[in-house]
Each structure stands twice: as structure tokens, then as C-alpha cells.
Amino acid sequence: MIRLQEDFYSKNDKMYVATDCIIFGFDEGKLKLLIFRRRVEPLKNSWSLIGSFVRLEEDVDQAAKRVLTEITGLENVFMEELRSYGKAERDPGFRSISIGQYALIRLDEYDKELVKKHGAHWYEIDKLPELVLDHNQMVEDALERLKRKARYKPIGFELLPEKFTIPQLQQLYEAIYQKELDARNFRKKVLSLNVLVKLDEKDKSTSRRGAFLYKFDHENYQELLESGYDFKIA
Amino acid sequence: MIRLQEDFYSKNDKMYVATDCIIFGFDEGKLKLLIFRRRVEPLKNSWSLIGSFVRLEEDVDQAAKRVLTEITGLENVFMEELRSYGKAERDPGFRSISIGQYALIRLDEYDKELVKKHGAHWYEIDKLPELVLDHNQMVEDALERLKRKARYKPIGFELLPEKFTIPQLQQLYEAIYQKELDARNFRKKVLSLNVLVKLDEKDKSTSRRGAFLYKFDHENYQELLESGYDFKIA
DNA sequence: GCAAAAGTGTTAGCGCTACACCCATGG
DNA sequence: CCATGGGTGTAGCGCTAACACTTTTGC
């Protein structure tokens, strides 16, 4: 881009702007988080979220996407800003602020080799180790946001494979809300929303009988939105 | 604070971090916004939100509070982070990101002289002029947030005087939601929450009969929260 | 034939919405 | 006495939550 020649603001302070990704996944009925060992001083080798400094020529959300792609090989992932972390003393290296971004990824799609190469690991959300700086706070905030948001927006589906069963979906919501749900009421509710398409296929991996697979119907969801929102799960 | 001697991150880019305040008020049955004429180049004299660069030694939210106090004379105002604005090309002066913060203030409390001295003006929310940079977007986002949040948290009360009448409260919610509400249902709902204290005083400024004044009951609200949240207005 | 998960309906209670009239008072 | 805004009750509907049994099938 073209910059004005003079830096009008030069009497003010500059600092580093970082972005950190809170990456959620869902596997074995558990919510999981992708963290890794920090590769730079200070606090080298401590557990940390995955992040990067924002470069002068890139948007903040571009920076977050760049990092996510580097580590998982995925593009077009659901990612949304959580909030900023701007305490003056948050980083012992030098004054920096970080924009937390949370991402939801499908555990059957990411590049496992790439993740391993970066020293990243999946941890169950309630068994996380201590993370550097304010990263545990970021995780806590992200989890709270996920809980609230999953209730009114169909973001939960971002954590499931394209095809999923109703019991899987219920397990996911139970993991997010951290409470058990009634199977009959849950099924009734999600089906009544009219945003699931039943497929002619069954998943037999968890029972002899097998459970029908469904897909999320993006078109019907758009229609639902346009006719005055009403989405709500559990 | 004590900084490490070496700047570990020095191969990365630094930039300006600003914070901009979206300041709401409520008067004459209308939602209003406090804006002013920008005093620095570039875009000097254009309409703008009130903001500041964040200094190396201050927290981002401290910076926002500093600005708010400078302009209104108020402390302890409700203020909350909206989100960050981090597009690479958002500021023609130099690369900067801004953290938007929205604030709710009582129009009977702020320092009118101070506001005038800073060249600030109250505008009705739906009659705003064009603002610099991405500030119109910030206002739009803040209004959306206010609409959503006022429904589940008692933040609306931050816009009213300490003592207010039910019809005033209703007017406020009508201004926020931009739709009319039924007076009987509204009264029933807010009183059923058990977070209002009826006073032995009437406000006679808007009718011959006068309307009873109420206060928000912070203690009862805390109890309500602790016994499993349930707050919801309209 | 049995174990284990998938799938299916009904009822009661609660909260929301819609709706029309009397009350108090100052002028 | 009248104009103006303040204040009150009820009935119907839809959503939610609670709850138990039958179906399928691989072993």
C-alpha cells in the first residue's frame, strides 16, 4: 500500500502486536486444545498457544490465518476474534499486545504430520498444563465464548466431520456445555430446526445397530436466518 | 515495570496501538453518541470517535479510561472492549491497530464544560455524520453489541440516572432495540426480576400524575446471578 | 439370545404475547 | 372537568423439561 511519507504519529509509542490462536478440536467425546512448546525466548520451551507477531503489511486476522495454516495445513477454518490482551506487563520480552482468536477445526481433516513437526499436541480442555503469559486466561475466555455462542449459532458443526450422527452431535454439545442432555429432547430440538439433512448412510463404528449420518444444511440455515433468527440448541 | 535488557522480539515489526471510545448516552428518549473533531493530522478536523494511542507503560483499558475521564470528567464508567480493528490499510498515517471500547454514561453526570472545551458533540445515533477511518464501522458494531448485551445483562441502567421511572426505562429499551414495547408486559417483566427498588418519590416532570422512581438493586442482582442466571429484559 | 446403543411421544408447567380500561393530577 | 401519561389483569399458545420402552444387530 501507499503510505504517507511522514509518520504523523511519531511522537507516540510503538509496540509489538501479536495474535494467538485458541484452537479447539473434538475427539473421543472430549473437547481438546492444540498447544505447543514455545520456540523463542523468553520462556522458550514452555507450553504456549500458537501465535505470531503481526507484520506491518498484514491484517491481524490474516496473521492468525497464516499461523493456523502453517501448523495444521488447513485453510477456510472457522476463526473469530475473541478479544485483545493488552496489560502493560503481560509480556516480559517487550511491550506487546495480543489479539486472541479462537478457531474450531475438524480433527479428521488437519495435517497430522505438520502438527507433529511443529511440536504441537492436543490436550483435553480440562487437563491443560500451565501456559505462558496470559494464555490460560485466553483459553478460559475462549471456552466461555464457545459455550455462549454455540447455543445461538451453529458453530458446533465446525468441530464435527461433514457427516455426523445425532448422538455424536449430542456428545459434542455435552462436552461444550459440560452437562448431560436428554437424548429425546435433544434429537427433537435439532431436527425441528430443519437444518440437518438425513443421509442414506449409517455409521456403525459405535453400535451394532448403527446411527444414521446427517449433514448440516447451509442453505436452509440461511433461510432460517432471513426469516427472523430462531436458532437455538439446548 | 522491570524490563528485560534485551528486546527479544526486535526482528519483528512494531506499530501504534490506539484505543477508540464509542460513548453512548440516553437523552430525550434517544440514544446518542459523543464524537468530536479530530485534532491531529492526517484527517484533521474530520468527525471522529474519541481515542488515543496507548503508551508503553499503560494497559489498553487504562488508556481508554484516561481518554474518557479527560473528556467527560467521569470515572468508574461502564466500559467494555468491543473488538480490535486491525486491517493493514486502516490508517493512512502509519500502521496502527485500534481497540474499540464502548462506554455507557449518564447524561446527568458528565462535565458539560469539559466536553465543550474538547469540541465534542452529542449526536443522535441514527443521524451521525461520516467519521474518519473505520469509526462508523465501530459504531455499528457497538450498537449491535449493545442490543444483544442489554437483553441479558443489566447494562441499560448505566445509561439512566440513579433514580428512574419504569416508563423511562421502557423508553430506553425501545431506543436500544429500535422497536416499541408493550407497557404492561414490560413493567411485569422488569418487576418480576426483583432487581428494582421502588422509592417513595415520584418524578412529575412528564405527567401530572407522576411516576414512581426506582433504583437498581445491585445486591439482589448479585443474588440472582449466583442462583443461576436468569436475567432477561424484553 | 443378549448386550449395547439408536430411536421414538406425551404431558405438565412456565413464560411470552396480545389486548382495554381505570387512576391521579394540574391546569 | 378534561387531557395526559401512569398503572393494572387475564387468557391462549408455544417451548421446555421430565420421563420409559422398543428396535436393531453383531457377537
Coordinates of C-alpha atoms (C1' of nucleotides) in Angstrom, one line a residue:
Chain A
M1 CA 0.0 0.0 0.0
I2 CA 1.0 3.6 -0.4
R3 CA 2.0 5.2 2.9
L4 CA 2.2 8.9 3.5
Q5 CA 5.8 9.9 3.6
E6 CA 5.8 11.3 7.1
D7 CA 4.9 9.3 10.1
F8 CA 2.3 11.7 11.7
Y9 CA 2.3 9.8 14.9
S10 CA 6.0 9.6 15.6
K11 CA 5.8 11.2 19.0
N12 CA 3.8 8.2 20.2
D13 CA 4.9 4.8 21.3
K14 CA 5.1 1.7 19.1
M15 CA 4.8 -1.8 20.3
Y16 CA 4.5 -5.4 19.1
V17 CA 1.1 -6.7 18.1
A18 CA 0.7 -10.4 18.3
T19 CA -2.1 -12.8 17.6
D20 CA -2.6 -16.1 19.5
C21 CA -4.9 -18.9 18.3
I22 CA -7.0 -20.9 20.7
I23 CA -7.6 -24.0 18.6
F24 CA -10.4 -26.3 19.6
G25 CA -11.0 -29.8 18.4
F26 CA -13.4 -32.6 19.3
D27 CA -12.4 -36.2 19.6
E28 CA -13.3 -39.2 21.7
G29 CA -16.2 -37.3 23.2
K30 CA -13.8 -34.6 24.5
L31 CA -13.1 -31.0 23.7
K32 CA -9.4 -30.6 23.0
L33 CA -7.0 -27.8 22.5
L34 CA -3.9 -27.6 20.3
I35 CA -0.9 -26.2 22.2
F36 CA 2.8 -26.3 21.6
R37 CA 6.3 -25.6 23.0
R38 CA 7.3 -22.0 22.6
R39 CA 10.3 -21.7 20.3
V40 CA 11.6 -18.2 21.2
E41 CA 13.0 -16.5 24.3
P42 CA 11.8 -15.6 26.8
L43 CA 10.1 -18.6 28.2
K44 CA 11.4 -20.8 25.5
N45 CA 10.1 -24.4 25.7
S46 CA 7.2 -23.6 27.9
W47 CA 3.7 -24.7 26.8
S48 CA 2.0 -22.0 24.8
L49 CA -0.8 -21.2 22.4
I50 CA 0.2 -20.9 18.8
G51 CA 0.8 -17.4 17.8
S52 CA 2.8 -14.9 15.8
F53 CA 3.6 -11.3 15.6
V54 CA 1.6 -9.3 13.2
R55 CA 3.6 -7.9 10.3
L56 CA 3.3 -4.3 9.2
E57 CA 1.8 -5.2 5.9
E58 CA -0.7 -7.8 7.1
D59 CA -4.2 -7.6 8.7
V60 CA -4.4 -9.0 12.2
D61 CA -6.8 -11.8 11.1
Q62 CA -4.6 -12.6 8.2
A63 CA -1.7 -13.2 10.6
A64 CA -3.9 -15.6 12.6
K65 CA -4.8 -17.5 9.5
R66 CA -1.2 -17.7 8.4
V67 CA -0.2 -19.3 11.7
L68 CA -3.1 -21.7 11.6
T69 CA -2.3 -22.8 8.1
E70 CA 1.4 -23.2 8.9
I71 CA 0.6 -25.5 11.7
T72 CA -2.4 -27.5 10.6
G73 CA -2.3 -27.3 6.8
L74 CA -5.9 -26.1 6.9
E75 CA -7.5 -23.1 5.1
N76 CA -11.0 -21.8 5.5
V77 CA -11.3 -22.7 9.1
F78 CA -13.8 -21.1 11.4
M79 CA -12.0 -18.4 13.3
E80 CA -13.2 -15.4 15.2
E81 CA -11.7 -12.7 17.3
L82 CA -12.0 -13.3 21.0
R83 CA -10.6 -10.1 22.5
S84 CA -7.4 -8.2 23.0
Y85 CA -4.9 -8.8 25.8
G86 CA -3.3 -5.5 26.5
K87 CA -1.9 -5.4 30.0
A88 CA 1.3 -3.3 30.1
E89 CA 3.2 -6.1 32.0
R90 CA 1.8 -9.1 30.2
D91 CA 5.0 -9.9 28.3
P92 CA 8.4 -9.8 29.9
G93 CA 10.1 -9.7 26.5
F94 CA 8.9 -6.2 25.4
R95 CA 5.7 -4.4 25.5
S96 CA 3.2 -6.2 23.3
I97 CA -0.5 -6.7 23.0
S98 CA -2.1 -9.8 21.6
I99 CA -5.4 -10.4 19.8
G100 CA -6.8 -13.7 20.8
Q101 CA -8.6 -15.6 18.1
Y102 CA -10.4 -18.9 18.6
A103 CA -10.7 -21.5 15.9
L104 CA -12.7 -24.6 15.5
I105 CA -11.3 -27.4 13.4
R106 CA -12.3 -30.9 12.4
L107 CA -9.9 -33.5 13.8
D108 CA -10.4 -35.7 10.7
E109 CA -9.1 -33.1 8.3
Y110 CA -5.9 -31.5 9.7
D111 CA -2.4 -32.5 8.6
K112 CA -1.1 -34.7 11.4
E113 CA 2.5 -34.7 10.1
L114 CA 2.7 -30.9 10.1
V115 CA 1.3 -30.7 13.6
K116 CA 3.9 -33.2 14.8
K117 CA 6.7 -31.3 13.1
H118 CA 5.8 -28.2 14.9
G119 CA 5.8 -29.9 18.3
A120 CA 2.1 -29.3 18.8
H121 CA -0.1 -31.5 21.0
W122 CA -3.8 -32.0 21.6
Y123 CA -4.8 -31.7 25.3
E124 CA -8.1 -32.3 26.8
I125 CA -9.5 -28.9 27.7
D126 CA -9.7 -29.7 31.4
K127 CA -6.3 -31.2 31.6
L128 CA -4.2 -28.4 30.2
P129 CA -0.8 -27.7 31.6
E130 CA 0.3 -24.2 32.6
L131 CA 0.7 -22.0 29.6
V132 CA 3.0 -18.9 29.2
L133 CA 1.9 -15.3 29.8
D134 CA -1.9 -14.9 29.9
H135 CA -2.6 -17.8 27.7
N136 CA -4.5 -19.8 30.3
Q137 CA -6.8 -16.8 30.6
M138 CA -7.3 -16.7 26.9
V139 CA -8.3 -20.4 26.9
E140 CA -10.8 -19.7 29.7
D141 CA -12.3 -16.8 27.8
A142 CA -12.5 -18.8 24.6
L143 CA -14.3 -21.6 26.3
E144 CA -16.8 -19.3 27.8
R145 CA -17.4 -17.7 24.4
L146 CA -17.8 -21.1 22.8
K147 CA -20.4 -22.1 25.4
R148 CA -22.4 -19.0 24.8
K149 CA -22.0 -18.8 21.1
A150 CA -22.7 -22.5 20.3
R151 CA -26.2 -22.0 21.8
Y152 CA -27.3 -19.4 19.2
K153 CA -25.1 -20.0 16.2
P154 CA -24.4 -23.3 14.5
I155 CA -20.7 -23.1 15.1
G156 CA -20.6 -26.5 16.8
F157 CA -20.8 -28.2 13.4
E158 CA -17.3 -26.8 12.6
L159 CA -16.0 -29.3 15.1
L160 CA -17.6 -32.4 13.6
P161 CA -16.8 -34.2 10.3
E162 CA -19.0 -33.2 7.4
K163 CA -21.1 -36.3 8.1
F164 CA -22.1 -37.0 11.7
T165 CA -24.7 -38.8 13.7
I166 CA -27.2 -37.2 16.1
P167 CA -25.6 -39.0 19.1
Q168 CA -22.2 -37.5 18.1
L169 CA -23.7 -34.1 17.9
Q170 CA -25.2 -34.6 21.3
Q171 CA -21.9 -35.7 22.7
L172 CA -20.3 -32.5 21.3
Y173 CA -22.8 -30.3 23.0
E174 CA -22.5 -32.2 26.2
A175 CA -18.7 -31.6 26.0
I176 CA -19.2 -27.9 25.3
Y177 CA -21.8 -27.3 28.0
Q178 CA -20.2 -29.7 30.4
K179 CA -23.6 -31.2 31.3
E180 CA -25.7 -34.2 30.1
L181 CA -28.6 -33.7 27.8
D182 CA -31.7 -35.7 27.3
A183 CA -31.4 -37.7 24.1
R184 CA -35.1 -37.5 23.1
N185 CA -35.3 -33.7 23.7
F186 CA -32.0 -33.1 22.0
R187 CA -33.0 -35.0 18.9
K188 CA -36.4 -33.4 18.7
K189 CA -34.9 -29.9 19.1
V190 CA -32.1 -30.2 16.5
L191 CA -34.4 -31.9 14.0
S192 CA -37.1 -29.3 14.4
L193 CA -34.6 -26.6 13.3
N194 CA -34.7 -28.0 9.9
V195 CA -31.0 -27.5 9.2
L196 CA -30.0 -31.1 9.1
V197 CA -30.1 -33.4 6.1
K198 CA -30.5 -37.1 6.8
L199 CA -28.3 -39.3 4.6
D200 CA -28.9 -42.8 3.4
E201 CA -25.8 -44.0 5.3
K202 CA -25.1 -45.3 8.7
D203 CA -22.1 -45.0 11.0
K204 CA -21.6 -48.4 12.6
S205 CA -18.5 -47.6 14.5
T206 CA -20.2 -47.1 17.8
S207 CA -23.0 -49.6 17.8
R208 CA -24.2 -52.8 16.2
R209 CA -27.4 -51.2 15.0
G210 CA -25.6 -48.1 13.6
A211 CA -26.8 -44.5 13.6
F212 CA -27.9 -42.5 10.6
L213 CA -25.5 -39.9 9.3
Y214 CA -26.6 -36.3 8.8
K215 CA -25.1 -33.2 7.1
F216 CA -25.6 -29.6 8.1
D217 CA -27.8 -27.8 5.5
H218 CA -26.2 -24.4 5.0
E219 CA -29.0 -23.2 2.6
N220 CA -31.8 -24.0 5.0
Y221 CA -29.8 -22.3 7.7
Q222 CA -29.6 -19.1 5.6
E223 CA -33.3 -19.2 5.0
L224 CA -33.9 -19.6 8.7
L225 CA -31.7 -16.6 9.4
E226 CA -33.5 -14.5 6.8
S227 CA -37.0 -15.3 8.2
G228 CA -36.0 -13.9 11.6
Y229 CA -33.5 -15.8 13.5
D230 CA -34.6 -18.6 15.8
F231 CA -31.6 -20.9 16.0
K232 CA -31.1 -22.3 19.5
I233 CA -29.7 -25.6 20.6
A234 CA -30.3 -26.9 24.1
Chain B
M1 CA 8.0 -2.2 35.5
I2 CA 11.3 -4.0 35.1
R3 CA 12.0 -4.9 31.5
L4 CA 14.5 -7.5 30.3
Q5 CA 17.5 -5.7 29.0
E6 CA 17.3 -7.2 25.6
D7 CA 14.4 -6.8 23.3
F8 CA 13.9 -10.4 22.3
Y9 CA 11.5 -9.6 19.6
S10 CA 13.5 -7.0 17.7
K11 CA 13.4 -8.7 14.4
N12 CA 9.6 -8.2 14.3
D13 CA 7.5 -5.2 13.4
K14 CA 6.3 -2.6 15.8
M15 CA 3.2 -0.5 15.3
Y16 CA 1.0 2.0 17.0
V17 CA -1.8 0.7 19.2
A18 CA -4.7 3.0 19.7
T19 CA -8.0 2.8 21.5
D20 CA -11.2 4.5 20.5
C21 CA -14.2 5.1 22.7
I22 CA -17.8 4.6 21.5
I23 CA -19.6 6.7 24.1
F24 CA -23.3 6.2 24.4
G25 CA -25.7 8.4 26.2
F26 CA -29.5 8.5 26.5
D27 CA -31.5 11.7 26.4
E28 CA -34.9 12.9 25.3
G29 CA -35.8 9.3 24.5
K30 CA -32.9 9.0 22.1
L31 CA -29.7 7.1 22.1
K32 CA -26.8 9.5 21.5
L33 CA -23.1 9.2 20.7
L34 CA -20.3 11.5 21.7
I35 CA -18.0 12.4 18.9
F36 CA -15.5 15.2 18.2
R37 CA -13.3 16.9 15.7
R38 CA -10.0 15.2 15.2
R39 CA -7.1 17.4 16.3
V40 CA -4.2 15.7 14.6
E41 CA -3.1 15.1 11.0
P42 CA -4.0 13.3 8.9
L43 CA -7.7 14.0 8.5
K44 CA -7.5 16.8 11.0
N45 CA -10.9 18.4 11.8
S46 CA -13.0 15.5 10.5
W47 CA -15.5 14.0 12.8
S48 CA -14.1 11.1 14.8
L49 CA -14.6 9.0 17.8
I50 CA -12.6 10.0 20.9
G51 CA -9.4 8.0 21.2
S52 CA -5.7 7.9 22.0
F53 CA -2.6 6.0 21.4
V54 CA -1.7 3.5 24.0
R55 CA 1.5 4.3 25.9
L56 CA 4.2 1.8 26.5
E57 CA 3.6 1.8 30.2
E58 CA -0.2 1.7 30.3
D59 CA -2.8 -1.0 29.9
V60 CA -5.1 -0.7 26.9
D61 CA -8.1 -0.3 29.1
Q62 CA -6.3 2.3 31.2
A63 CA -5.7 4.3 28.1
A64 CA -9.4 4.2 27.2
K65 CA -10.3 5.3 30.7
R66 CA -7.8 8.1 30.6
V67 CA -9.4 9.5 27.5
L68 CA -12.9 9.1 28.8
T69 CA -12.0 11.0 32.0
E70 CA -10.2 13.7 30.1
I71 CA -13.2 14.4 28.0
T72 CA -16.1 13.9 30.4
G73 CA -14.7 14.3 33.9
L74 CA -16.2 10.9 34.8
E75 CA -14.5 7.9 36.5
N76 CA -16.0 4.5 37.1
V77 CA -17.9 4.5 34.0
F78 CA -19.2 1.2 32.4
M79 CA -16.7 0.4 29.6
E80 CA -16.1 -2.8 27.8
E81 CA -13.9 -3.9 24.9
L82 CA -15.8 -4.2 21.7
R83 CA -13.1 -5.7 19.4
S84 CA -9.9 -4.8 17.6
Y85 CA -9.7 -3.1 14.3
G86 CA -6.5 -4.4 12.6
K87 CA -6.7 -4.0 8.9
A88 CA -3.3 -3.2 7.5
E89 CA -4.5 -0.2 5.5
R90 CA -7.0 1.2 8.0
D91 CA -4.9 4.2 8.9
P92 CA -3.2 6.4 6.3
G93 CA -0.9 7.9 8.9
F94 CA 1.1 4.8 9.8
R95 CA 0.3 1.2 10.5
S96 CA -1.8 1.1 13.6
I97 CA -4.4 -1.0 15.2
S98 CA -7.2 0.2 17.4
I99 CA -9.1 -1.5 20.2
G100 CA -12.7 -0.2 20.2
Q101 CA -14.2 0.2 23.6
Y102 CA -17.8 1.2 24.2
A103 CA -18.9 3.1 27.2
L104 CA -22.3 3.9 28.7
I105 CA -22.7 7.2 30.6
R106 CA -25.4 9.0 32.4
L107 CA -26.1 12.3 30.7
D108 CA -27.0 14.0 34.0
E109 CA -23.5 13.4 35.4
Y110 CA -20.8 14.3 33.0
D111 CA -18.9 17.6 32.9
K112 CA -20.5 19.7 30.2
E113 CA -17.9 22.4 30.3
L114 CA -15.1 19.9 29.7
V115 CA -16.9 18.3 26.8
K116 CA -17.5 21.7 25.2
K117 CA -13.8 22.6 25.7
H118 CA -12.8 19.5 23.7
G119 CA -15.1 20.3 20.9
A120 CA -17.2 17.2 21.5
H121 CA -20.8 16.9 20.5
W122 CA -23.7 14.5 21.2
Y123 CA -25.3 13.2 18.0
E124 CA -28.4 11.0 17.7
I125 CA -27.2 7.6 16.9
D126 CA -29.1 7.5 13.6
K127 CA -28.0 10.9 12.5
L128 CA -24.3 10.6 12.7
P129 CA -22.1 12.3 10.2
E130 CA -19.3 10.4 8.4
L131 CA -16.5 9.6 10.7
V132 CA -12.8 9.1 10.0
L133 CA -11.1 5.7 9.2
D134 CA -13.2 2.8 10.3
H135 CA -15.1 4.6 13.1
N136 CA -18.5 4.3 11.5
Q137 CA -18.0 0.6 11.5
M138 CA -17.0 0.7 15.2
V139 CA -20.3 2.5 16.0
E140 CA -22.3 0.0 14.0
D141 CA -20.6 -2.9 15.9
A142 CA -21.0 -1.2 19.2
L143 CA -24.7 -0.7 18.6
E144 CA -25.1 -4.3 17.7
R145 CA -23.3 -5.4 20.8
L146 CA -25.4 -3.1 23.0
K147 CA -28.6 -4.5 21.5
R148 CA -27.5 -8.0 22.3
K149 CA -26.0 -7.4 25.6
A150 CA -28.7 -5.2 27.1
R151 CA -31.1 -8.1 26.8
Y152 CA -29.1 -10.4 29.1
K153 CA -27.2 -8.1 31.3
P154 CA -28.5 -5.1 33.2
I155 CA -26.2 -2.7 31.4
G156 CA -29.0 -0.5 30.3
F157 CA -29.2 1.0 33.8
E158 CA -25.8 2.6 33.2
L159 CA -27.5 5.0 30.8
L160 CA -30.1 6.2 33.2
P161 CA -29.8 8.4 36.3
E162 CA -29.6 6.6 39.6
K163 CA -33.3 7.1 40.1
F164 CA -35.5 6.5 37.1
T165 CA -39.1 5.6 36.4
I166 CA -40.4 2.5 34.7
P167 CA -41.7 4.5 31.6
Q168 CA -38.1 6.0 31.3
L169 CA -36.6 2.5 31.4
Q170 CA -39.0 1.3 28.8
Q171 CA -38.2 4.3 26.6
L172 CA -34.5 3.4 26.9
Y173 CA -35.1 -0.2 25.8
E174 CA -37.3 1.0 23.0
A175 CA -34.4 3.2 21.8
I176 CA -31.9 0.4 22.1
Y177 CA -34.0 -2.2 20.4
Q178 CA -35.5 0.3 18.0
K179 CA -39.0 -1.1 18.4
E180 CA -42.0 -0.4 20.6
L181 CA -42.7 -2.5 23.6
D182 CA -46.0 -3.2 25.4
A183 CA -46.1 -1.2 28.7
R184 CA -47.9 -3.8 30.7
N185 CA -45.7 -6.7 29.7
F186 CA -42.6 -4.6 30.1
R187 CA -43.5 -3.5 33.6
K188 CA -44.4 -7.0 34.6
K189 CA -41.2 -8.4 33.3
V190 CA -38.8 -6.0 34.8
L191 CA -40.5 -6.0 38.2
S192 CA -40.6 -9.8 38.2
L193 CA -36.8 -9.8 38.0
N194 CA -36.7 -8.4 41.5
V195 CA -33.8 -6.1 40.9
L196 CA -35.6 -2.8 41.2
V197 CA -36.3 -1.0 44.4
K198 CA -39.4 1.2 44.4
L199 CA -38.8 4.6 46.1
D200 CA -41.2 6.8 47.9
E201 CA -40.7 9.5 45.4
K202 CA -42.3 10.5 42.1
D203 CA -41.0 12.1 39.0
K204 CA -43.6 14.6 38.0
S205 CA -41.7 16.1 35.0
T206 CA -43.5 14.1 32.4
S207 CA -47.1 13.8 33.7
R208 CA -49.5 15.4 36.1
R209 CA -49.9 12.2 38.0
G210 CA -46.2 11.5 38.3
A211 CA -44.4 8.2 38.0
F212 CA -42.7 6.4 40.9
L213 CA -39.0 6.4 40.9
Y214 CA -36.9 3.2 41.2
K215 CA -33.3 2.3 41.9
F216 CA -31.4 -0.7 40.5
D217 CA -30.7 -3.2 43.3
H218 CA -27.1 -4.4 42.9
E219 CA -27.3 -6.8 45.8
N220 CA -30.4 -8.6 44.6
Y221 CA -28.9 -8.8 41.1
Q222 CA -25.8 -10.5 42.5
E223 CA -28.0 -13.0 44.3
L224 CA -29.9 -13.6 41.1
L225 CA -26.7 -14.3 39.3
E226 CA -25.5 -16.7 42.0
S227 CA -28.7 -18.7 41.9
G228 CA -28.2 -19.5 38.2
Y229 CA -28.6 -16.5 35.9
D230 CA -31.9 -15.7 34.5
F231 CA -31.8 -12.0 33.7
K232 CA -33.6 -11.1 30.5
I233 CA -35.4 -8.0 29.5
A234 CA -37.9 -7.9 26.7
Chain C
dG1 C1' -30.4 -64.7 22.9
dC2 C1' -28.2 -60.9 24.8
dA3 C1' -25.8 -56.6 25.3
dA4 C1' -25.5 -52.0 23.8
dA5 C1' -26.6 -48.1 21.5
dA6 C1' -30.4 -45.9 18.4
dG7 C1' -34.6 -44.3 18.1
dT8 C1' -39.4 -42.8 19.5
dG9 C1' -44.3 -39.5 22.2
dT10 C1' -46.8 -37.5 25.8
dT11 C1' -47.7 -34.5 29.4
dA12 C1' -47.4 -30.6 32.7
dG13 C1' -45.8 -26.2 33.7
dC14 C1' -44.0 -21.8 32.6
dG15 C1' -43.1 -17.7 30.2
dC16 C1' -44.4 -14.8 26.4
dT17 C1' -47.7 -12.1 23.8
dA18 C1' -51.7 -9.8 22.9
dC19 C1' -55.0 -6.8 24.4
dA20 C1' -58.5 -2.4 27.0
dC21 C1' -59.7 0.1 30.7
dC22 C1' -59.4 2.9 35.2
dC23 C1' -56.4 6.3 38.0
dA24 C1' -54.4 10.5 39.6
dT25 C1' -53.4 15.2 38.9
dG26 C1' -52.6 20.1 37.3
dG27 C1' -54.3 23.3 34.7
Chain D
dC1 C1' -63.8 18.7 34.1
dC2 C1' -60.7 17.2 31.0
dA3 C1' -56.4 15.9 28.9
dT4 C1' -52.3 13.3 29.7
dG5 C1' -49.4 9.9 30.9
dG6 C1' -49.2 6.1 34.8
dG7 C1' -50.7 1.9 36.2
dT8 C1' -53.2 -2.8 36.3
dG9 C1' -55.0 -8.5 34.8
dT10 C1' -56.1 -12.3 32.0
dA11 C1' -56.3 -15.9 28.6
dG12 C1' -54.1 -18.7 24.9
dC13 C1' -50.0 -20.6 22.9
dG14 C1' -45.6 -22.4 22.3
dC15 C1' -41.5 -24.0 24.2
dT16 C1' -39.1 -26.8 27.6
dA17 C1' -38.2 -30.5 30.6
dA18 C1' -39.2 -34.7 32.6
dC19 C1' -39.8 -39.4 31.8
dA20 C1' -39.5 -45.4 29.8
dC21 C1' -39.8 -48.5 26.5
dT22 C1' -38.9 -50.8 21.8
dT23 C1' -35.7 -51.7 17.9
dT24 C1' -31.7 -53.4 15.6
dT25 C1' -27.9 -56.3 15.1
dG26 C1' -23.1 -58.4 15.8
dC27 C1' -21.3 -61.5 18.6

